[in-house]
Amino acid sequence: MKTLIIAATAAASLLATAASAQQAPANPGPVIPGVCVYYNARLLAQSSAGQAVEARMQQLAQEVQGELQPYATQIQTEAQQLQTSGSSLPADQLQQRRQALQQRAQEAQQLESTRENELRYTLGMQRQAITEAVSPILTALYQEKGCGLLLDRESVFMMNPAMDVTDLAIQRLNTALPTLSFNRMPVPAQTQAQPAAAN
């Protein structure tokens, strides 16, 4: 199974690590009044809710892998048996077993695709919950700090750290949304239909 979710959450952690490890200049320059900066990827990686999502998504991905592994093993075993004993079978039996194997392989691929879509959808919904929780926090910080402009940290190469509101956002989010508990979510039918309509 593709490790899409684990890779996505690991990427968020790497982004946060890279940002904190970036060499700060000896003279960070002046604080520009009214300009604030916020780093969403760091909030997702370092907030308690973001870390809970990452840990739970890894658990869910492992559960899915455990569910899919028996299918892969069974299909591989059957394919090996057909390869070794296929020549001794009558042509019609060989054809039937090949078709049955092909059908099982297609069913396994469909299940894998369904589970991957469920994991992707589940991750998206949890990130949406974090975004909804942090939105009023950012609005409050914007007003408290007298920001006239709030920039995305990913668009800013260097800055004076005094303009970064991310740490405060993380602290307040940890209070407002200390954790998230969830299970794998089925993808709603209208969401499943959208990619097909877009193609």
Short mmCIF file of C-alpha atoms in Angstrom, two decimals:
data_model
loop_
_atom_site.label_atom_id
_atom_site.label_comp_id
_atom_site.label_asym_id
_atom_site.label_seq_id
_atom_site.Cartn_x
_atom_site.Cartn_y
_atom_site.Cartn_z
CA MET A 1 0.00 0.00 0.00
CA LYS A 2 1.18 3.49 -0.74
CA THR A 3 2.23 5.31 2.42
CA LEU A 4 0.54 8.52 1.31
CA ILE A 5 -0.69 9.65 4.71
CA ILE A 6 2.49 8.84 6.61
CA ALA A 7 4.48 10.67 3.96
CA ALA A 8 2.20 13.70 4.16
CA THR A 9 2.42 13.97 7.93
CA ALA A 10 6.18 13.36 7.89
CA ALA A 11 6.54 16.15 5.33
CA ALA A 12 4.74 18.55 7.67
CA SER A 13 7.15 17.59 10.47
CA LEU A 14 10.15 18.05 8.19
CA LEU A 15 8.91 21.47 7.13
CA ALA A 16 8.61 22.51 10.75
CA THR A 17 12.07 21.14 11.59
CA ALA A 18 13.64 22.88 8.61
CA ALA A 19 12.03 26.18 9.55
CA SER A 20 13.21 26.02 13.15
CA ALA A 21 16.71 24.94 12.07
CA GLN A 22 17.06 27.78 9.54
CA GLN A 23 20.00 30.02 10.41
CA ALA A 24 18.72 33.29 11.79
CA PRO A 25 20.69 36.35 10.68
CA ALA A 26 22.80 38.10 13.36
CA ASN A 27 20.77 41.26 12.69
CA PRO A 28 17.17 40.24 11.96
CA GLY A 29 16.31 43.76 10.84
CA PRO A 30 13.57 46.02 12.08
CA VAL A 31 10.12 44.96 13.13
CA ILE A 32 7.85 46.32 10.40
CA PRO A 33 4.76 47.79 12.07
CA GLY A 34 1.55 46.12 10.98
CA VAL A 35 3.26 43.15 9.30
CA CYS A 36 2.76 39.74 10.92
CA VAL A 37 3.74 36.25 9.79
CA TYR A 38 2.09 32.87 10.44
CA TYR A 39 3.40 29.38 9.60
CA ASN A 40 0.53 26.91 9.24
CA ALA A 41 2.74 23.85 8.55
CA ARG A 42 4.55 24.41 11.87
CA LEU A 43 1.25 24.72 13.71
CA LEU A 44 0.06 21.43 12.17
CA ALA A 45 3.32 19.71 13.15
CA GLN A 46 3.85 21.17 16.63
CA SER A 47 0.39 21.77 18.11
CA SER A 48 -0.98 19.02 20.34
CA ALA A 49 -3.96 18.54 18.02
CA GLY A 50 -1.71 18.35 14.95
CA GLN A 51 0.52 15.78 16.63
CA ALA A 52 -2.55 13.76 17.68
CA VAL A 53 -3.73 13.75 14.06
CA GLU A 54 -0.31 12.63 12.80
CA ALA A 55 -0.08 9.80 15.34
CA ARG A 56 -3.64 8.60 14.70
CA MET A 57 -3.24 8.74 10.91
CA GLN A 58 -0.15 6.52 11.21
CA GLN A 59 -2.18 4.05 13.29
CA LEU A 60 -5.01 4.06 10.75
CA ALA A 61 -2.58 3.57 7.86
CA GLN A 62 -1.06 0.58 9.67
CA GLU A 63 -4.53 -0.86 10.30
CA VAL A 64 -5.35 -0.55 6.61
CA GLN A 65 -2.06 -2.18 5.67
CA GLY A 66 -2.88 -5.04 8.04
CA GLU A 67 -6.30 -5.40 6.41
CA LEU A 68 -4.87 -5.46 2.88
CA GLN A 69 -1.85 -7.72 3.51
CA PRO A 70 -3.79 -11.04 3.60
CA TYR A 71 -5.29 -10.23 0.17
CA ALA A 72 -1.84 -9.58 -1.28
CA THR A 73 -0.44 -12.77 0.27
CA GLN A 74 -3.34 -14.90 -0.98
CA ILE A 75 -3.13 -13.50 -4.50
CA GLN A 76 0.64 -13.98 -4.62
CA THR A 77 0.33 -17.57 -3.38
CA GLU A 78 -2.36 -18.37 -5.95
CA ALA A 79 -0.30 -16.78 -8.73
CA GLN A 80 2.74 -18.90 -7.77
CA GLN A 81 0.60 -22.07 -7.68
CA LEU A 82 -0.77 -21.30 -11.13
CA GLN A 83 2.72 -20.69 -12.45
CA THR A 84 4.09 -23.97 -11.12
CA SER A 85 1.09 -26.26 -11.75
CA GLY A 86 -0.64 -24.43 -14.59
CA SER A 87 0.84 -26.59 -17.33
CA SER A 88 -0.66 -29.73 -15.75
CA LEU A 89 -4.20 -28.32 -15.63
CA PRO A 90 -6.76 -28.67 -18.42
CA ALA A 91 -7.03 -25.46 -20.45
CA ASP A 92 -10.55 -24.63 -19.26
CA GLN A 93 -9.62 -25.04 -15.56
CA LEU A 94 -6.49 -22.97 -16.06
CA GLN A 95 -8.54 -20.22 -17.71
CA GLN A 96 -11.13 -20.28 -14.88
CA ARG A 97 -8.44 -20.02 -12.19
CA ARG A 98 -6.72 -17.18 -14.05
CA GLN A 99 -9.99 -15.28 -14.34
CA ALA A 100 -10.77 -15.87 -10.65
CA LEU A 101 -7.29 -14.67 -9.70
CA GLN A 102 -7.64 -11.60 -11.89
CA GLN A 103 -11.01 -10.81 -10.29
CA ARG A 104 -9.56 -11.14 -6.76
CA ALA A 105 -6.66 -8.88 -7.75
CA GLN A 106 -9.10 -6.27 -9.08
CA GLU A 107 -11.20 -6.49 -5.90
CA ALA A 108 -8.05 -6.06 -3.78
CA GLN A 109 -7.01 -3.02 -5.85
CA GLN A 110 -10.48 -1.53 -5.47
CA LEU A 111 -10.38 -2.06 -1.70
CA GLU A 112 -6.91 -0.49 -1.51
CA SER A 113 -8.11 2.50 -3.51
CA THR A 114 -11.19 2.86 -1.29
CA ARG A 115 -9.09 2.73 1.89
CA GLU A 116 -6.57 5.26 0.54
CA ASN A 117 -9.42 7.63 -0.34
CA GLU A 118 -10.86 7.16 3.16
CA LEU A 119 -7.49 7.95 4.75
CA ARG A 120 -7.03 11.01 2.53
CA TYR A 121 -10.55 12.23 3.32
CA THR A 122 -10.09 11.58 7.06
CA LEU A 123 -6.84 13.56 7.13
CA GLY A 124 -8.49 16.42 5.23
CA MET A 125 -11.40 16.54 7.69
CA GLN A 126 -9.07 16.62 10.71
CA ARG A 127 -6.98 19.39 9.18
CA GLN A 128 -10.20 21.26 8.46
CA ALA A 129 -11.16 20.93 12.14
CA ILE A 130 -7.78 22.41 13.13
CA THR A 131 -8.17 25.22 10.58
CA GLU A 132 -11.63 26.05 11.92
CA ALA A 133 -10.30 26.10 15.49
CA VAL A 134 -7.28 28.27 14.66
CA SER A 135 -9.15 30.76 12.46
CA PRO A 136 -10.67 32.81 15.34
CA ILE A 137 -7.31 32.61 17.15
CA LEU A 138 -5.55 34.17 14.15
CA THR A 139 -8.23 36.85 13.90
CA ALA A 140 -7.73 37.71 17.58
CA LEU A 141 -3.93 37.77 17.19
CA TYR A 142 -4.23 39.94 14.08
CA GLN A 143 -6.20 42.48 16.08
CA GLU A 144 -4.11 42.27 19.27
CA LYS A 145 -0.82 42.68 17.40
CA GLY A 146 -2.16 45.53 15.27
CA CYS A 147 -1.45 43.64 12.06
CA GLY A 148 -2.31 45.32 8.80
CA LEU A 149 -0.94 42.38 6.84
CA LEU A 150 -0.65 38.70 7.80
CA LEU A 151 1.80 36.83 5.58
CA ASP A 152 2.17 33.07 5.06
CA ARG A 153 5.58 32.01 6.46
CA GLU A 154 6.15 29.76 3.42
CA SER A 155 6.26 32.89 1.26
CA VAL A 156 8.78 34.66 3.53
CA PHE A 157 12.44 33.72 3.27
CA MET A 158 13.73 35.68 6.28
CA MET A 159 12.09 37.95 8.81
CA ASN A 160 12.42 39.42 12.25
CA PRO A 161 11.08 36.67 14.58
CA ALA A 162 9.17 39.30 16.57
CA MET A 163 6.69 39.49 13.68
CA ASP A 164 5.90 35.73 13.84
CA VAL A 165 2.61 34.95 15.61
CA THR A 166 2.86 31.16 15.12
CA ASP A 167 4.03 30.33 18.68
CA LEU A 168 1.13 32.26 20.18
CA ALA A 169 -1.28 30.56 17.78
CA ILE A 170 0.06 27.14 18.81
CA GLN A 171 -0.24 27.97 22.53
CA ARG A 172 -3.83 29.14 22.16
CA LEU A 173 -4.79 26.22 19.90
CA ASN A 174 -3.35 23.78 22.47
CA THR A 175 -5.77 25.29 25.00
CA ALA A 176 -8.77 25.54 22.65
CA LEU A 177 -8.26 22.16 20.92
CA PRO A 178 -5.89 20.00 22.98
CA THR A 179 -6.42 16.86 20.90
CA LEU A 180 -8.54 15.20 18.22
CA SER A 181 -9.95 11.67 18.44
CA PHE A 182 -11.26 10.05 15.28
CA ASN A 183 -11.56 6.89 13.22
CA ARG A 184 -11.25 6.28 9.50
CA MET A 185 -14.10 8.06 7.74
CA PRO A 186 -16.00 6.84 4.68
CA VAL A 187 -15.87 9.25 1.76
CA PRO A 188 -19.33 10.78 1.14
CA ALA A 189 -20.89 9.74 -2.17
CA GLN A 190 -20.92 13.31 -3.58
CA THR A 191 -17.19 13.68 -2.81
CA GLN A 192 -16.41 10.40 -4.59
CA ALA A 193 -18.28 11.59 -7.68
CA GLN A 194 -16.38 14.91 -7.93
CA PRO A 195 -13.02 13.58 -9.22
CA ALA A 196 -14.83 11.53 -11.89
CA ALA A 197 -16.75 14.62 -12.99
CA ALA A 198 -13.57 16.68 -13.09
CA ASN A 199 -11.83 14.24 -15.47
#
